[in-house]
mmCIF file of C-alpha atoms in Angstrom:
data_model
loop_
_atom_site.group_PDB
_atom_site.id
_atom_site.type_symbol
_atom_site.label_atom_id
_atom_site.label_comp_id
_atom_site.label_asym_id
_atom_site.label_seq_id
_atom_site.Cartn_x
_atom_site.Cartn_y
_atom_site.Cartn_z
ATOM 1 C CA GLY A 1 -112.300 273.146 -69.824
ATOM 2 C CA GLN A 2 -112.160 271.028 -66.890
ATOM 3 C CA GLN A 3 -109.287 268.402 -66.608
ATOM 4 C CA VAL A 4 -108.795 265.375 -64.631
ATOM 5 C CA MET A 5 -105.240 264.565 -64.513
ATOM 6 C CA GLN A 6 -104.144 261.029 -63.240
ATOM 7 C CA ILE A 7 -100.678 259.725 -62.374
ATOM 8 C CA PRO A 8 -98.677 257.542 -62.856
ATOM 9 C CA GLN A 9 -99.650 256.376 -66.318
ATOM 10 C CA TYR A 10 -98.299 252.853 -65.594
ATOM 11 C CA GLN A 11 -97.075 251.114 -62.282
ATOM 12 C CA HIS A 12 -95.308 247.688 -62.284
ATOM 13 C CA VAL A 13 -95.073 246.300 -58.677
ATOM 14 C CA GLN A 14 -94.080 242.960 -57.240
ATOM 15 C CA GLU A 15 -97.036 241.023 -55.698
ATOM 16 C CA GLY A 16 -97.031 242.145 -51.917
ATOM 17 C CA GLU A 17 -95.792 245.481 -52.457
ATOM 18 C CA ASP A 18 -98.214 248.681 -52.269
ATOM 19 C CA PHE A 19 -99.823 250.737 -54.922
ATOM 20 C CA THR A 20 -101.172 254.348 -55.075
ATOM 21 C CA THR A 21 -102.527 256.206 -57.721
ATOM 22 C CA TYR A 22 -103.415 260.085 -57.760
ATOM 23 C CA CYS A 23 -106.032 262.040 -59.490
ATOM 24 C CA ASN A 24 -106.048 265.905 -59.601
ATOM 25 C CA SER A 25 -108.942 268.123 -60.908
ATOM 26 C CA SER A 26 -108.491 271.694 -62.358
ATOM 27 C CA THR A 27 -111.967 272.666 -60.791
ATOM 28 C CA THR A 28 -113.688 271.803 -57.466
ATOM 29 C CA LEU A 29 -115.636 268.434 -57.871
ATOM 30 C CA SER A 30 -119.042 267.701 -56.428
ATOM 31 C CA ASN A 31 -117.980 263.993 -56.397
ATOM 32 C CA ILE A 32 -115.351 261.633 -57.338
ATOM 33 C CA GLN A 33 -115.760 257.961 -58.745
ATOM 34 C CA TRP A 34 -113.282 255.416 -59.173
ATOM 35 C CA TYR A 35 -113.458 252.462 -61.722
ATOM 36 C CA LYS A 36 -111.336 249.413 -62.454
ATOM 37 C CA GLN A 37 -111.091 248.137 -65.913
ATOM 38 C CA ARG A 38 -109.398 244.488 -66.531
ATOM 39 C CA PRO A 39 -107.575 243.896 -69.652
ATOM 40 C CA GLY A 40 -110.180 243.379 -72.416
ATOM 41 C CA GLY A 41 -113.170 244.215 -70.047
ATOM 42 C CA HIS A 42 -115.233 247.305 -69.389
ATOM 43 C CA PRO A 43 -115.109 250.008 -66.546
ATOM 44 C CA VAL A 44 -116.494 248.626 -63.288
ATOM 45 C CA PHE A 45 -117.345 250.851 -60.606
ATOM 46 C CA LEU A 46 -115.478 250.757 -57.479
ATOM 47 C CA ILE A 47 -116.575 253.723 -55.352
ATOM 48 C CA GLN A 48 -117.979 257.210 -54.925
ATOM 49 C CA LEU A 49 -116.794 259.979 -52.778
ATOM 50 C CA VAL A 50 -118.531 263.108 -51.967
ATOM 51 C CA LYS A 51 -117.623 264.867 -48.800
ATOM 52 C CA SER A 52 -114.493 266.886 -48.329
ATOM 53 C CA GLY A 53 -111.787 264.808 -46.714
ATOM 54 C CA GLU A 54 -113.455 261.677 -47.067
ATOM 55 C CA VAL A 55 -111.798 258.394 -46.450
ATOM 56 C CA LYS A 56 -113.385 254.990 -47.644
ATOM 57 C CA LYS A 57 -111.911 251.412 -47.426
ATOM 58 C CA GLN A 58 -112.627 248.360 -49.221
ATOM 59 C CA LYS A 59 -110.625 245.379 -48.082
ATOM 60 C CA ARG A 60 -107.092 246.393 -49.194
ATOM 61 C CA LEU A 61 -108.310 249.634 -51.114
ATOM 62 C CA THR A 62 -108.293 252.740 -49.456
ATOM 63 C CA PHE A 63 -109.846 256.071 -51.155
ATOM 64 C CA GLN A 64 -109.246 259.376 -50.216
ATOM 65 C CA PHE A 65 -110.957 262.666 -51.355
ATOM 66 C CA GLY A 66 -108.835 265.755 -50.632
ATOM 67 C CA GLU A 67 -110.152 268.650 -48.384
ATOM 68 C CA ALA A 68 -110.468 270.917 -51.239
ATOM 69 C CA LYS A 69 -112.506 268.322 -53.367
ATOM 70 C CA LYS A 70 -109.865 268.686 -56.046
ATOM 71 C CA ASN A 71 -107.730 265.553 -55.624
ATOM 72 C CA SER A 72 -108.191 262.056 -54.684
ATOM 73 C CA SER A 73 -106.099 258.842 -54.256
ATOM 74 C CA LEU A 74 -106.409 255.260 -54.512
ATOM 75 C CA HIS A 75 -104.194 253.059 -52.353
ATOM 76 C CA ILE A 76 -103.866 249.245 -52.471
ATOM 77 C CA THR A 77 -102.199 247.511 -49.870
ATOM 78 C CA ALA A 78 -100.050 244.305 -50.363
ATOM 79 C CA THR A 79 -101.070 243.960 -54.135
ATOM 80 C CA GLN A 80 -102.054 240.584 -55.504
ATOM 81 C CA THR A 81 -102.214 239.511 -59.072
ATOM 82 C CA THR A 82 -105.821 239.967 -59.121
ATOM 83 C CA ASP A 83 -105.509 243.664 -58.886
ATOM 84 C CA VAL A 84 -104.109 243.788 -62.485
ATOM 85 C CA GLY A 85 -105.992 246.286 -64.561
ATOM 86 C CA THR A 86 -106.435 249.971 -65.330
ATOM 87 C CA TYR A 87 -107.680 252.050 -62.548
ATOM 88 C CA PHE A 88 -109.560 255.367 -63.537
ATOM 89 C CA CYS A 89 -110.860 258.208 -61.389
ATOM 90 C CA ALA A 90 -113.800 260.144 -62.858
ATOM 91 C CA GLY A 91 -114.716 263.431 -61.461
ATOM 92 C CA CYS A 92 -118.053 265.021 -61.527
ATOM 93 C CA ASN A 93 -118.241 268.549 -61.749
ATOM 94 C CA GLN A 94 -120.767 271.113 -60.700
ATOM 95 C CA GLY A 95 -122.788 270.800 -64.181
ATOM 96 C CA GLY A 96 -122.968 267.016 -63.674
ATOM 97 C CA LYS A 97 -120.414 266.159 -66.377
ATOM 98 C CA LEU A 98 -118.365 263.121 -65.482
ATOM 99 C CA ILE A 99 -114.573 263.408 -66.656
ATOM 100 C CA PHE A 100 -112.495 260.735 -66.493
ATOM 101 C CA GLY A 101 -108.759 260.707 -65.737
ATOM 102 C CA GLN A 102 -106.358 258.841 -68.056
ATOM 103 C CA GLY A 103 -105.962 255.774 -65.941
ATOM 104 C CA THR A 104 -103.255 254.101 -64.091
ATOM 105 C CA GLU A 105 -102.383 250.736 -65.562
ATOM 106 C CA LEU A 106 -101.110 248.533 -62.981
ATOM 107 C CA SER A 107 -99.287 245.248 -63.608
ATOM 108 C CA VAL A 108 -98.355 243.080 -60.830
ATOM 109 C CA LYS A 109 -95.369 240.323 -60.999
ATOM 110 C CA PRO A 110 -95.888 237.198 -59.155
ATOM 111 C CA LYS B 1 -131.116 241.948 -63.695
ATOM 112 C CA ALA B 2 -129.884 242.448 -67.136
ATOM 113 C CA GLY B 3 -126.985 244.472 -67.254
ATOM 114 C CA VAL B 4 -126.164 247.184 -69.998
ATOM 115 C CA THR B 5 -126.383 245.891 -73.400
ATOM 116 C CA GLN B 6 -124.653 247.412 -76.479
ATOM 117 C CA THR B 7 -125.097 246.330 -79.913
ATOM 118 C CA PRO B 8 -123.231 245.432 -81.907
ATOM 119 C CA ARG B 9 -120.292 244.182 -80.259
ATOM 120 C CA TYR B 10 -117.994 244.674 -83.504
ATOM 121 C CA LEU B 11 -118.278 246.693 -86.481
ATOM 122 C CA ILE B 12 -116.054 247.416 -89.360
ATOM 123 C CA LYS B 13 -116.775 250.144 -91.668
ATOM 124 C CA THR B 14 -115.285 252.246 -94.570
ATOM 125 C CA ARG B 15 -114.136 255.723 -94.302
ATOM 126 C CA GLY B 16 -117.053 258.106 -95.300
ATOM 127 C CA GLN B 17 -119.795 255.830 -94.222
ATOM 128 C CA GLN B 18 -121.938 256.537 -91.153
ATOM 129 C CA VAL B 19 -122.566 254.104 -88.245
ATOM 130 C CA THR B 20 -125.224 253.854 -85.567
ATOM 131 C CA LEU B 21 -124.622 252.344 -82.063
ATOM 132 C CA SER B 22 -127.295 251.176 -79.793
ATOM 133 C CA CYS B 23 -127.469 250.967 -75.848
ATOM 134 C CA SER B 24 -129.891 249.415 -73.602
ATOM 135 C CA PRO B 25 -129.473 250.705 -70.050
ATOM 136 C CA ILE B 26 -130.381 248.604 -66.971
ATOM 137 C CA SER B 27 -134.095 248.544 -66.274
ATOM 138 C CA GLY B 28 -135.121 251.592 -64.408
ATOM 139 C CA HIS B 29 -131.899 253.612 -65.353
ATOM 140 C CA ARG B 30 -132.922 257.037 -66.742
ATOM 141 C CA SER B 31 -129.388 258.559 -67.532
ATOM 142 C CA VAL B 32 -127.259 257.200 -70.406
ATOM 143 C CA SER B 33 -123.681 258.478 -71.158
ATOM 144 C CA TRP B 34 -121.222 257.473 -74.158
ATOM 145 C CA TYR B 35 -117.662 257.273 -74.125
ATOM 146 C CA GLN B 36 -114.958 256.998 -76.676
ATOM 147 C CA GLN B 37 -112.029 254.924 -75.472
ATOM 148 C CA THR B 38 -108.445 254.548 -77.269
ATOM 149 C CA PRO B 39 -105.158 253.529 -76.370
ATOM 150 C CA GLY B 40 -103.715 256.985 -76.548
ATOM 151 C CA GLN B 41 -106.584 259.300 -75.287
ATOM 152 C CA GLY B 42 -108.312 257.086 -72.448
ATOM 153 C CA LEU B 43 -111.888 257.659 -71.937
ATOM 154 C CA GLN B 44 -113.414 260.610 -73.732
ATOM 155 C CA PHE B 45 -116.875 261.763 -72.697
ATOM 156 C CA LEU B 46 -119.194 262.142 -75.631
ATOM 157 C CA PHE B 47 -122.737 262.882 -74.164
ATOM 158 C CA GLU B 48 -125.093 262.251 -71.624
ATOM 159 C CA TYR B 49 -129.041 261.921 -71.888
ATOM 160 C CA PHE B 50 -131.501 262.050 -69.105
ATOM 161 C CA SER B 51 -135.187 261.603 -69.706
ATOM 162 C CA GLU B 52 -134.607 261.794 -73.550
ATOM 163 C CA THR B 53 -132.884 265.356 -73.254
ATOM 164 C CA GLN B 54 -129.101 265.785 -73.805
ATOM 165 C CA ARG B 55 -127.780 266.982 -70.494
ATOM 166 C CA ASN B 56 -124.164 267.369 -71.343
ATOM 167 C CA LYS B 57 -121.757 267.138 -74.485
ATOM 168 C CA GLY B 58 -118.128 266.533 -74.720
ATOM 169 C CA ASN B 59 -115.773 268.131 -77.228
ATOM 170 C CA PHE B 60 -116.420 266.168 -80.260
ATOM 171 C CA PRO B 61 -117.144 267.298 -83.903
ATOM 172 C CA GLY B 62 -120.895 267.436 -84.954
ATOM 173 C CA ARG B 63 -120.425 264.149 -86.947
ATOM 174 C CA PHE B 64 -120.971 262.572 -83.537
ATOM 175 C CA SER B 65 -124.790 262.772 -82.313
ATOM 176 C CA GLY B 66 -126.971 260.712 -80.118
ATOM 177 C CA ARG B 67 -130.493 260.601 -78.856
ATOM 178 C CA GLN B 68 -132.477 258.652 -76.094
ATOM 179 C CA PHE B 69 -135.760 257.298 -76.503
ATOM 180 C CA SER B 70 -138.956 257.226 -74.136
ATOM 181 C CA ASN B 71 -137.765 253.806 -72.969
ATOM 182 C CA SER B 72 -134.063 255.166 -71.913
ATOM 183 C CA ARG B 73 -132.625 253.106 -74.876
ATOM 184 C CA SER B 74 -130.089 255.437 -76.606
ATOM 185 C CA GLU B 75 -128.340 255.549 -79.910
ATOM 186 C CA MET B 76 -125.235 257.328 -80.978
ATOM 187 C CA ASN B 77 -124.484 258.096 -84.598
ATOM 188 C CA VAL B 78 -121.247 259.017 -86.258
ATOM 189 C CA SER B 79 -121.561 260.439 -89.845
ATOM 190 C CA THR B 80 -118.696 260.570 -92.556
ATOM 191 C CA LEU B 81 -116.125 258.273 -90.647
ATOM 192 C CA GLU B 82 -112.751 258.867 -90.291
ATOM 193 C CA LEU B 83 -109.728 256.465 -89.518
ATOM 194 C CA GLY B 84 -109.321 258.211 -86.434
ATOM 195 C CA ASP B 85 -112.847 257.232 -85.301
ATOM 196 C CA SER B 86 -111.763 253.712 -84.634
ATOM 197 C CA ALA B 87 -112.133 252.875 -81.070
ATOM 198 C CA LEU B 88 -114.120 251.247 -78.181
ATOM 199 C CA TYR B 89 -117.382 253.142 -77.839
ATOM 200 C CA LEU B 90 -118.672 252.469 -74.307
ATOM 201 C CA CYS B 91 -122.347 253.340 -73.097
ATOM 202 C CA ALA B 92 -122.937 253.713 -69.315
ATOM 203 C CA SER B 93 -126.134 253.833 -67.509
ATOM 204 C CA SER B 94 -127.397 255.287 -64.214
ATOM 205 C CA LEU B 95 -130.379 255.446 -62.000
ATOM 206 C CA GLU B 96 -130.098 259.174 -62.310
ATOM 207 C CA PRO B 97 -126.940 261.640 -63.139
ATOM 208 C CA ASP B 98 -124.029 261.888 -61.024
ATOM 209 C CA THR B 99 -124.530 258.391 -59.470
ATOM 210 C CA GLU B 100 -122.842 255.037 -59.832
ATOM 211 C CA ALA B 101 -122.269 254.024 -63.608
ATOM 212 C CA PHE B 102 -122.784 250.697 -65.093
ATOM 213 C CA PHE B 103 -120.966 250.313 -68.256
ATOM 214 C CA GLY B 104 -121.634 247.927 -71.083
ATOM 215 C CA GLN B 105 -119.173 245.661 -72.948
ATOM 216 C CA GLY B 106 -118.742 248.206 -75.721
ATOM 217 C CA THR B 107 -118.952 248.134 -79.477
ATOM 218 C CA ARG B 108 -115.334 248.144 -81.058
ATOM 219 C CA LEU B 109 -115.678 250.136 -84.293
ATOM 220 C CA THR B 110 -112.669 249.945 -86.834
ATOM 221 C CA VAL B 111 -112.829 252.145 -89.707
ATOM 222 C CA VAL B 112 -110.756 250.998 -92.662
#
């Protein structure tokens, strides 16, 4: 079945450092979504990418969707302690099923 | 606008029992999906309902079932509970399938 792999599983950074998480699908996706889950909370939608090669920015966050629509990345510039949490990608296949990656848990040391 | 409401928030059940979890989506949302979240397995897709029809199903045994009512509210049922069913069960609603999903706070189920 379709798989969505996300790496790394954990990332510890010093405040001010950059952070990137990568997402790869075994099949072509119709779109990819990114979510953030704070400790003890529930996933919160960040963004959806639909077009091949699409790049979107939200302040310090940059999201990319690969040309083949099988991979994606989230890059955070100059991390802050408020960025702490687990970041999930979720790939939507042609059948409309949303498959989540395992998530990348980000911790930021002040 | 009220968010996604899941009830109950916490539940403790004994092995072999059954449980029903409820999800009220955001008003106007017709798509409801259910996920199981555990520390080791991440977010696992259970099923998705749209307009009272099951649109997609994950790889869970038949003990896991669900349904959606005409008002878009959804329930999921787990029969013959096993210790491994202990998890956070999250419900997410969307206006339509494949669009932004809004998650509820989840129901934390503990099976003893």
